[in-house]
């Protein structure tokens, strides 16, 4: 038996080369004013929950929020610290790097520049002290604004190679070439492509406009210095840069990871938000279609949920995929989730993604026992019974969502909120894993990254589903129960 395993390992090494790992963390939303006793004035968490909380007339027992966080709040330091410690203890060997895809700070619009800077510095220090021999590659989220690129660059300069620092300081995007390996990591600044009119309510437009104003000012300064021109079809020339990086990668026969905060497409939960400007969403898809052969993965955050997207050629053939990792913060205006951490397994010479392990924290349990016990939620191949990760296998997975004799959607739906307790999920969810409309919403968002096709997907499937007979409904319930039992059995 041992020899057999050994031979299998040996073979896989010979065929695939070296196996490595990287963490993907996202949407920490650190709230420095979080207080488990609710005495921290100014924390977004308590302000949004009750407008008269600041008057101090609320009994303290009604404000007990929990040491590790609360579903209506952003992350306290204790949660973040426990997450980073878990990253260190779960996998110490073979970590090549860490992707950190933005929204490091809470939504608190009132946070002063000093507090933002201090918070970001503390997060950076925590990661630097934990990952002493690896690089962390951060991407900017829309809540990381209010600091200019050069201030942020100073904080992160020990992680970024000098060519990367140059573009980051100017425009917030950069590329990292893994010397001696055959893959590159492209970190986009998706803030430059956002559509502020179509984004959902969680975003503080006030803050963003301040930032825009600031950036324009910044840009004008540089314009007068003759180094760049304002171009609304290509803000900060990110498209031109992105395409030139992809062209070079193809010439050198390298593969790439595309990494950013806000993904193209629409929210798979019911807000229906489509955060990128239509022209930028379209252009992103065009570029992915053009370079799908060298894109080994696309990694984003932003939605706080665990989900993915499939991208098709003009002829409808699956050609690429996007993975969104769930957030560290449990808070989300359109429905919370448990905190998550994701560990990818990949082939280090080519960047080929082999699998991932999703870790999570059962928040109510952590608060009740006073200890944060991060555990495996699932691993991708096992959970969905996939043989490999590629555009075809993920397309087939999405297709299984629509099949009544398959439990794929039941599993996906539980993972989407990171195994949120049922009673909390029921408040926010779209009707549960056996609701046809709920399935459709997710299925269309996953397979239609172009917002127009998303809308027509929803309407074209809506009619047949609305005629759901009650027997079909029963079938869903039976499947749900069977699925849950299977999940329980396999998770032991
Ligand atoms: C969040 O806070 C509320 C109000 O104190 C409490 O009832 C709830 O149990 C908390 N939830 C978690 C996950 O700690
Ligand atoms: C940052 O860390 C320092 C040193 O531990 C601490 O004094 C300070 O309160 C922290 N600030 C924030 C915003 O986390
Ligand atoms: C960025 O902010 C710092 C501190 O406020 C300031 O000294 C610097 O000039 C700013 N840089 C640019 C390019 O605006
Ligand atoms: C704006 O950017 C686009 C795409 O990179 C380019 O084709 C166009 O010429 C640019 N326009 C100006 C005025 O620089």
Coordinates of C-alpha atoms and ligand atoms in Angstrom, one line a residue:
X1 CA 0.0 0.0 0.0
X2 CA 2.7 2.5 1.0
X3 CA 4.7 1.5 -2.0
X4 CA 1.7 2.1 -4.2
X5 CA 1.2 5.6 -2.8
X6 CA 4.8 6.3 -3.1
X7 CA 4.8 5.3 -6.8
X8 CA 1.7 7.3 -7.4
X9 CA 3.4 10.4 -5.9
X10 CA 6.5 9.8 -7.8
X11 CA 4.6 9.5 -11.0
X12 CA 2.7 12.7 -10.4
X13 CA 5.9 14.5 -9.6
X14 CA 7.5 13.3 -12.8
X15 CA 4.5 14.1 -15.0
X16 CA 3.5 17.3 -13.3
X17 CA 6.6 18.8 -11.8
X18 CA 6.6 20.4 -8.4
X19 CA 3.5 21.0 -6.4
X20 CA 3.1 24.2 -4.6
X21 CA 0.4 26.2 -2.7
X22 CA -0.8 29.7 -2.4
X23 CA -3.3 31.4 -0.2
X24 CA -6.0 33.6 -1.5
X25 CA -7.4 36.0 1.2
X26 CA -9.9 38.8 0.5
X27 CA -12.2 41.4 1.9
X28 CA -10.8 41.6 5.4
X29 CA -12.7 44.8 6.1
X30 CA -10.9 45.5 9.3
X31 CA -12.9 47.6 11.6
X32 CA -10.5 49.1 14.2
X33 CA -13.5 50.5 16.2
X34 CA -15.2 47.1 16.6
X35 CA -16.0 46.4 20.2
X36 CA -17.6 43.2 21.4
X37 CA -19.2 45.2 24.2
X38 CA -20.6 47.7 21.8
X39 CA -18.8 50.7 23.4
X40 CA -16.8 51.5 20.4
X41 CA -18.4 54.6 19.0
X42 CA -18.1 55.1 15.3
X43 CA -17.9 51.5 14.3
X44 CA -20.0 50.9 11.1
X45 CA -21.4 47.8 12.7
X46 CA -23.3 49.5 15.5
X47 CA -24.2 52.6 13.5
X48 CA -26.0 50.6 10.8
X49 CA -27.7 48.3 13.3
X50 CA -29.4 51.0 15.3
X51 CA -29.4 54.8 15.0
X52 CA -29.9 55.5 18.7
X53 CA -27.1 53.3 19.8
X54 CA -24.8 56.3 20.2
X55 CA -27.1 57.8 22.8
X56 CA -25.9 55.2 25.2
X57 CA -29.4 54.3 26.3
X58 CA -29.2 50.7 25.1
X59 CA -28.7 48.0 27.7
X60 CA -25.2 46.5 27.4
X61 CA -26.5 43.0 27.3
X62 CA -28.2 43.8 23.9
X63 CA -24.9 44.8 22.4
X64 CA -22.8 41.7 23.0
X65 CA -21.4 41.0 19.6
X66 CA -18.8 38.3 20.2
X67 CA -15.0 38.4 20.3
X68 CA -14.5 37.1 16.8
X69 CA -17.1 39.1 15.1
X70 CA -20.8 39.3 14.3
X71 CA -22.8 38.7 11.1
X72 CA -23.8 42.4 11.1
X73 CA -20.3 43.7 11.6
X74 CA -16.9 43.9 9.8
X75 CA -13.9 42.2 11.2
X76 CA -12.4 42.8 14.6
X77 CA -8.7 42.4 15.0
X78 CA -9.1 39.1 16.9
X79 CA -10.7 37.5 13.9
X80 CA -8.0 38.7 11.5
X81 CA -5.2 37.6 13.8
X82 CA -6.8 34.1 14.2
X83 CA -7.2 33.9 10.4
X84 CA -3.5 34.7 9.8
X85 CA -2.4 32.3 12.5
X86 CA -4.6 29.6 10.9
X87 CA -2.9 30.2 7.6
X88 CA 0.5 29.7 9.2
X89 CA -0.5 26.5 11.0
X90 CA -2.6 24.8 8.3
X91 CA 0.0 24.7 5.7
X92 CA 3.6 25.6 6.4
X93 CA 5.4 23.8 3.6
X94 CA 5.4 24.7 0.0
X95 CA 3.7 28.1 0.2
X96 CA 4.8 30.1 -2.8
X97 CA 3.0 33.4 -2.2
X98 CA -0.2 34.9 -0.9
X99 CA -2.8 36.7 -3.0
X100 CA -4.6 39.5 -1.1
X101 CA -7.4 40.9 -3.2
X102 CA -8.4 44.1 -1.5
X103 CA -11.0 45.8 0.7
X104 CA -8.7 45.6 3.6
X105 CA -10.5 48.3 5.4
X106 CA -14.1 48.6 6.8
X107 CA -16.7 50.6 5.0
X108 CA -16.5 53.3 7.7
X109 CA -16.5 56.4 5.6
X110 CA -15.6 58.6 8.6
X111 CA -12.2 56.9 9.1
X112 CA -9.6 59.5 9.0
X113 CA -6.6 59.2 6.7
X114 CA -4.4 58.5 9.7
X115 CA -6.6 55.7 10.9
X116 CA -6.8 54.2 7.4
X117 CA -3.0 54.3 7.1
X118 CA -2.5 52.9 10.6
X119 CA -5.0 50.1 9.9
X120 CA -3.4 49.2 6.6
X121 CA 0.0 49.3 8.2
X122 CA -1.0 46.9 11.0
X123 CA -2.5 44.4 8.5
X124 CA 0.6 44.6 6.4
X125 CA 2.8 44.0 9.5
X126 CA 0.7 41.1 10.6
X127 CA 1.1 39.4 7.2
X128 CA 4.8 40.3 6.9
X129 CA 5.6 38.9 10.3
X130 CA 3.7 35.7 9.6
X131 CA 4.9 35.1 6.0
X132 CA 8.6 36.0 6.5
X133 CA 9.9 34.1 3.5
X134 CA 7.0 34.5 1.1
X135 CA 5.7 37.5 -0.8
X136 CA 2.2 38.8 -0.4
X137 CA 0.7 40.3 -3.6
X138 CA -2.0 42.8 -2.8
X139 CA -4.6 44.2 -5.2
X140 CA -6.5 47.4 -4.5
X141 CA -10.2 47.2 -3.6
X142 CA -12.7 50.1 -3.6
X143 CA -12.5 50.5 0.1
X144 CA -8.7 50.9 0.1
X145 CA -9.0 54.4 -1.4
X146 CA -8.5 57.6 0.4
X147 CA -4.8 56.9 0.4
X148 CA -2.8 57.7 -2.7
X149 CA -0.9 55.1 -4.6
X150 CA 2.5 56.3 -3.4
X151 CA 1.5 56.0 0.3
X152 CA 0.2 52.5 -0.2
X153 CA 3.4 51.7 -2.3
X154 CA 5.5 52.6 0.7
X155 CA 3.7 50.1 2.9
X156 CA 4.0 47.3 0.4
X157 CA 7.4 48.0 -1.2
X158 CA 9.1 45.0 0.5
X159 CA 6.7 42.7 -1.4
X160 CA 6.9 44.2 -4.9
X161 CA 9.7 44.0 -7.3
X162 CA 11.0 47.3 -8.5
X163 CA 9.3 47.2 -12.0
X164 CA 6.1 46.4 -10.2
X165 CA 6.5 49.3 -7.8
X166 CA 6.9 51.7 -10.7
X167 CA 3.4 51.0 -12.2
X168 CA 1.8 50.5 -8.8
X169 CA 2.9 54.0 -7.6
X170 CA 1.5 55.6 -10.7
X171 CA -1.7 53.7 -11.3
X172 CA -2.3 50.9 -8.7
X173 CA -1.6 47.9 -11.0
X174 CA 1.4 45.7 -11.5
X175 CA 2.8 42.5 -12.8
X176 CA 5.0 40.0 -11.1
X177 CA 7.2 37.7 -13.1
X178 CA 8.1 34.5 -11.3
X179 CA 11.8 34.2 -12.4
X180 CA 12.7 30.7 -13.6
X181 CA 9.1 29.7 -13.6
X182 CA 6.7 29.8 -16.6
X183 CA 3.9 31.9 -15.1
X184 CA 3.3 35.6 -14.3
X185 CA 0.8 37.2 -12.0
X186 CA -1.1 40.3 -13.2
X187 CA -2.7 42.4 -10.4
X188 CA -5.3 44.7 -11.8
X189 CA -6.6 47.9 -10.3
X190 CA -10.3 47.3 -10.9
X191 CA -11.3 50.6 -9.2
X192 CA -10.4 52.2 -12.5
X193 CA -13.2 50.3 -14.3
X194 CA -16.0 50.7 -11.7
X195 CA -19.5 52.0 -12.6
X196 CA -20.6 54.0 -9.7
X197 CA -24.2 54.2 -10.9
X198 CA -24.7 50.5 -11.1
X199 CA -22.9 49.4 -8.0
X200 CA -25.0 48.2 -5.0
X201 CA -25.6 50.2 -1.9
X202 CA -22.7 49.0 0.2
X203 CA -20.3 51.3 -1.6
X204 CA -19.7 54.7 -0.2
X205 CA -19.9 56.9 -3.3
X206 CA -19.0 59.9 -1.3
X207 CA -15.7 58.4 -0.5
X208 CA -15.2 57.1 -4.0
X209 CA -15.9 60.5 -5.5
X210 CA -13.4 62.1 -3.2
X211 CA -10.9 59.5 -4.4
X212 CA -11.8 60.2 -8.0
X213 CA -11.4 63.8 -7.4
X214 CA -8.1 63.2 -5.8
X215 CA -7.0 60.9 -8.6
X216 CA -8.0 63.5 -11.2
X217 CA -6.0 66.1 -9.4
X218 CA -3.1 63.7 -9.3
X219 CA -3.5 62.9 -13.0
X220 CA -3.7 66.6 -13.9
X221 CA -0.4 67.1 -12.0
X222 CA 1.2 64.4 -14.1
X223 CA -0.5 65.5 -17.3
X224 CA 1.1 68.9 -16.9
X225 CA 4.3 67.1 -16.4
X226 CA 3.6 65.4 -19.8
X227 CA 3.8 61.8 -18.6
X228 CA 0.2 60.7 -19.2
X229 CA -3.1 61.8 -20.6
X230 CA -6.6 61.3 -19.3
X231 CA -8.5 58.8 -21.3
X232 CA -11.9 57.6 -20.1
X233 CA -11.9 54.6 -22.5
X234 CA -8.7 53.5 -20.9
X235 CA -8.2 55.1 -17.4
X236 CA -4.5 55.2 -16.4
X237 CA -3.9 53.2 -19.6
X238 CA -4.6 50.0 -17.8
X239 CA -6.1 48.2 -20.8
X240 CA -3.1 49.1 -23.0
X241 CA -0.8 47.9 -20.2
X242 CA -2.8 44.7 -19.6
X243 CA -2.7 43.7 -23.3
X244 CA 1.0 44.4 -23.6
X245 CA 1.7 42.2 -20.6
X246 CA -0.4 39.4 -22.1
X247 CA 1.3 39.7 -25.4
X248 CA 4.7 39.5 -23.9
X249 CA 3.7 36.5 -21.8
X250 CA 2.5 34.7 -25.0
X251 CA 5.7 35.5 -26.8
X252 CA 7.7 34.1 -23.9
X253 CA 5.3 31.1 -23.7
X254 CA 4.4 31.9 -20.1
X255 CA 1.0 31.4 -18.5
X256 CA -0.6 34.1 -16.4
X257 CA -2.9 34.5 -13.4
X258 CA -5.2 37.5 -13.6
X259 CA -5.9 38.9 -10.1
X260 CA -8.1 41.7 -8.9
X261 CA -10.7 42.9 -6.5
X262 CA -14.0 43.5 -8.4
X263 CA -14.8 40.8 -11.0
X264 CA -16.7 41.3 -14.2
X265 CA -20.3 40.0 -14.4
X266 CA -23.2 40.3 -11.9
X267 CA -23.8 39.5 -8.3
X268 CA -25.1 35.9 -8.0
X269 CA -27.1 36.8 -4.9
X270 CA -30.2 38.8 -5.5
X271 CA -28.8 42.4 -5.6
X272 CA -28.2 41.8 -9.4
X273 CA -25.4 44.5 -9.1
X274 CA -23.0 44.7 -12.1
X275 CA -20.1 46.7 -10.7
X276 CA -17.9 47.2 -13.8
X277 CA -18.8 49.8 -16.5
X278 CA -20.4 48.1 -19.4
X279 CA -17.6 49.0 -21.8
X280 CA -15.0 47.7 -19.4
X281 CA -16.9 44.5 -18.7
X282 CA -17.1 43.9 -22.4
X283 CA -13.5 44.6 -23.0
X284 CA -12.4 42.3 -20.2
X285 CA -14.3 39.4 -21.8
X286 CA -12.9 40.2 -25.2
X287 CA -9.3 40.1 -23.8
X288 CA -10.0 36.9 -21.9
X289 CA -11.3 35.2 -25.1
X290 CA -8.3 36.4 -27.0
X291 CA -5.8 35.1 -24.4
X292 CA -7.7 32.2 -22.8
X293 CA -4.9 29.8 -23.9
X294 CA -2.4 31.4 -21.6
X295 CA -4.6 32.4 -18.7
X296 CA -4.2 29.7 -16.1
X297 CA -6.6 31.3 -13.6
X298 CA -8.5 34.4 -12.7
X299 CA -8.9 35.2 -9.0
X300 CA -11.2 37.8 -7.5
X301 CA -13.0 38.8 -4.3
X302 CA -15.5 41.6 -3.7
X303 CA -18.8 39.6 -3.4
X304 CA -17.8 38.1 0.0
X305 CA -19.3 34.8 -1.2
X306 CA -17.8 31.5 -2.5
X307 CA -18.6 31.3 -6.2
X308 CA -17.1 31.0 -9.7
X309 CA -17.8 32.1 -13.3
X310 CA -17.3 30.4 -16.6
X311 CA -16.4 32.2 -19.8
X312 CA -17.2 31.1 -23.3
X313 CA -15.8 31.7 -26.8
X314 CA -18.0 33.4 -29.4
X315 CA -19.1 29.9 -30.4
X316 CA -20.2 29.0 -26.9
X317 CA -17.3 26.7 -26.1
X318 CA -16.1 27.0 -22.4
X319 CA -12.6 28.6 -22.5
X320 CA -11.8 30.2 -19.2
X321 CA -13.0 30.5 -15.6
X322 CA -12.9 32.9 -12.6
X323 CA -12.9 31.9 -8.9
X324 CA -14.1 34.2 -6.2
X325 CA -12.9 33.4 -2.7
X326 CA -15.2 34.2 0.2
X327 CA -14.3 37.1 2.5
X328 CA -12.7 37.1 6.0
X329 CA -15.3 39.5 7.2
X330 CA -18.6 37.9 8.1
X331 CA -20.5 41.1 7.3
X332 CA -22.2 41.7 3.9
X333 CA -25.2 44.1 3.4
X334 CA -27.1 41.6 1.3
X335 CA -26.5 38.7 3.6
X336 CA -23.6 37.5 5.7
X337 CA -21.3 34.5 5.5
X338 CA -18.9 32.7 7.7
X339 CA -15.3 33.9 7.4
X340 CA -13.2 32.0 4.9
X341 CA -9.6 31.3 3.8
X342 CA -8.6 29.6 0.6
X343 CA -5.6 27.5 -0.1
X344 CA -4.8 26.7 -3.8
X345 CA -2.7 23.8 -4.9
X346 CA -0.9 24.2 -8.2
X347 CA 1.8 23.1 -10.4
X348 CA 4.7 25.5 -9.8
X349 CA 6.3 25.5 -13.2
X350 CA 3.3 26.1 -15.3
X351 CA 0.8 27.6 -12.8
X352 CA -1.8 24.9 -13.6
X353 CA -4.4 24.9 -10.8
X354 CA -4.9 21.4 -9.3
X355 CA -7.3 21.9 -6.5
X356 CA -8.1 24.1 -3.5
X357 CA -9.0 23.6 0.1
X358 CA -11.6 26.0 1.6
X359 CA -11.1 26.7 5.3
X360 CA -13.7 28.4 7.4
X361 CA -14.7 29.6 10.9
X362 CA -18.0 28.7 12.5
X363 CA -18.5 32.1 13.9
X364 CA -21.2 31.5 16.5
X365 CA -19.2 28.5 17.8
X366 CA -16.0 30.5 18.0
X367 CA -17.7 33.2 20.0
X368 CA -19.3 30.8 22.3
X369 CA -16.2 28.8 23.1
X370 CA -13.9 31.8 23.0
X371 CA -11.5 30.2 20.6
X372 CA -11.3 30.4 16.8
X373 CA -11.1 26.9 15.4
X374 CA -10.6 27.3 11.7
X375 CA -11.4 24.0 9.9
X376 CA -11.6 22.6 6.4
X377 CA -15.0 23.3 4.9
X378 CA -14.4 21.3 1.7
X379 CA -11.9 20.7 -1.1
X380 CA -13.0 21.5 -4.6
X381 CA -12.4 18.2 -6.5
X382 CA -13.9 16.0 -3.8
X383 CA -16.8 18.2 -3.0
X384 CA -18.1 18.5 -6.5
X385 CA -16.7 15.1 -7.8
X386 CA -14.6 16.8 -10.4
X387 CA -11.6 15.1 -12.0
X388 CA -9.7 18.3 -12.8
X389 CA -10.2 22.1 -12.9
X390 CA -10.7 23.7 -16.3
X391 CA -13.3 25.6 -18.2
X392 CA -15.0 22.4 -19.4
X393 CA -15.2 20.8 -16.0
X394 CA -16.5 24.0 -14.4
X395 CA -19.1 24.4 -17.2
X396 CA -20.3 20.9 -16.6
X397 CA -20.5 21.7 -12.9
X398 CA -22.7 24.7 -13.5
X399 CA -24.8 22.6 -15.9
X400 CA -25.4 20.1 -13.1
X401 CA -27.0 22.9 -11.0
X402 CA -30.0 22.6 -13.4
X403 CA -30.3 18.8 -13.1
X404 CA -32.8 17.5 -10.6
X405 CA -30.9 14.3 -10.1
X406 CA -27.7 15.9 -9.0
X407 CA -26.8 17.5 -5.6
X408 CA -24.3 19.9 -7.1
X409 CA -26.4 22.9 -6.5
X410 CA -27.2 21.9 -2.9
X411 CA -23.5 21.7 -2.2
X412 CA -22.7 25.0 -4.1
X413 CA -25.5 26.8 -2.2
X414 CA -24.1 25.7 1.2
X415 CA -20.6 26.8 0.2
X416 CA -21.8 30.1 -1.3
X417 CA -22.4 31.5 2.3
X418 CA -19.6 29.5 3.7
X419 CA -21.8 27.1 5.6
X420 CA -23.8 29.8 7.3
X421 CA -26.2 28.4 10.0
X422 CA -29.6 27.6 8.5
X423 CA -31.6 30.1 10.6
X424 CA -29.4 33.0 9.5
X425 CA -29.3 31.9 5.9
X426 CA -33.1 31.8 5.8
X427 CA -33.3 35.5 6.6
X428 CA -31.2 36.5 3.6
X429 CA -31.3 33.6 1.1
X430 CA -33.2 33.3 -2.1
X431 CA -35.5 30.5 -0.8
X432 CA -33.0 27.7 -0.2
X433 CA -31.2 25.2 -2.4
X434 CA -34.3 23.5 -3.6
X435 CA -35.9 26.7 -4.9
X436 CA -35.9 26.8 -8.7
X437 CA -35.7 30.6 -8.9
X438 CA -32.7 30.6 -6.5
X439 CA -30.9 28.0 -8.6
X440 CA -31.6 30.0 -11.8
X441 CA -30.3 33.2 -10.3
X442 CA -27.0 31.5 -9.4
X443 CA -26.8 29.4 -12.6
X444 CA -27.3 32.5 -14.8
X445 CA -24.8 34.6 -12.8
X446 CA -22.2 31.8 -12.9
X447 CA -22.5 31.1 -16.7
X448 CA -23.2 34.7 -18.0
X449 CA -20.5 37.1 -17.3
X450 CA -21.9 39.5 -19.8
X451 CA -24.8 41.3 -17.9
X452 CA -27.1 41.3 -21.0
X453 CA -26.9 37.6 -21.4
X454 CA -27.5 37.3 -17.7
X455 CA -30.8 39.1 -18.0
X456 CA -31.9 37.0 -21.0
X457 CA -30.8 33.8 -19.2
X458 CA -33.1 34.7 -16.3
X459 CA -36.1 35.5 -18.4
X460 CA -35.7 32.6 -20.8
X461 CA -35.6 30.1 -18.0
X462 CA -38.1 31.8 -15.8
X463 CA -41.2 30.6 -17.6
X464 CA -40.6 26.8 -17.6
X465 CA -39.6 27.1 -13.9
X466 CA -42.7 29.0 -12.9
X467 CA -44.8 26.0 -14.0
X468 CA -43.0 23.8 -11.5
X469 CA -45.4 21.1 -10.5
X470 CA -45.6 20.2 -6.9
X471 CA -44.2 16.7 -7.6
X472 CA -41.1 18.4 -8.9
X473 CA -41.0 20.4 -5.7
X474 CA -41.1 17.3 -3.7
X475 CA -38.3 15.8 -5.7
X476 CA -36.2 18.9 -4.9
X477 CA -36.9 18.4 -1.2
X478 CA -36.0 14.7 -1.3
X479 CA -32.8 15.6 -3.2
X480 CA -32.1 18.3 -0.7
X481 CA -32.4 15.8 2.2
X482 CA -30.3 13.2 0.4
X483 CA -27.8 15.8 -0.5
X484 CA -27.5 17.0 3.0
X485 CA -27.0 13.5 4.3
X486 CA -24.3 12.8 1.7
X487 CA -22.6 16.0 2.8
X488 CA -22.7 15.0 6.4
X489 CA -21.4 11.6 5.6
X490 CA -18.5 12.7 3.4
X491 CA -17.5 15.6 5.8
X492 CA -16.7 13.1 8.5
Ligands
LIG1 C1 -24.4 39.3 16.9 O1 -24.9 40.2 17.8 C2 -26.3 39.9 18.2 C3 -26.7 41.0 19.2 O2 -25.9 41.1 20.3 C4 -26.3 38.5 18.9 O3 -27.7 38.2 19.2 C5 -25.8 37.5 17.9 O4 -25.8 36.2 18.5 C6 -24.4 37.8 17.4 N1 -24.0 36.9 16.4 C7 -22.9 36.3 16.3 C8 -22.6 35.4 15.2 O5 -22.0 36.5 17.2
LIG2 C1 -1.9 49.2 15.3 O1 -1.0 48.6 16.1 C2 -0.5 49.3 17.2 C3 0.6 48.5 17.9 O2 0.2 47.3 18.3 C4 -1.6 49.7 18.1 O3 -1.1 50.5 19.2 C5 -2.7 50.5 17.4 O4 -3.8 50.7 18.2 C6 -3.1 49.7 16.1 N1 -4.0 50.5 15.3 C7 -4.9 50.0 14.6 C8 -5.8 51.0 13.8 O5 -5.1 48.8 14.4
LIG3 C1 0.5 61.3 -1.4 O1 0.2 61.6 0.0 C2 1.4 62.0 0.7 C3 1.0 62.2 2.1 O2 -0.3 62.9 2.2 C4 2.0 63.3 0.1 O3 3.1 63.7 0.7 C5 2.3 63.0 -1.4 O4 2.8 64.1 -2.0 C6 1.1 62.4 -2.1 N1 1.6 62.0 -3.5 C7 1.0 62.3 -4.6 C8 1.6 61.8 -5.8 O5 -0.1 63.0 -4.6
LIG4 C1 -7.4 55.9 -25.3 O1 -7.1 54.6 -25.1 C2 -7.5 53.7 -26.2 C3 -7.2 52.3 -25.8 O2 -6.0 52.1 -25.1 C4 -6.7 54.2 -27.4 O3 -7.0 53.4 -28.5 C5 -6.9 55.6 -27.7 O4 -6.1 56.0 -28.8 C6 -6.6 56.5 -26.5 N1 -7.0 57.9 -26.7 C7 -6.2 58.9 -26.3 C8 -6.8 60.2 -26.6 O5 -5.1 58.7 -25.8

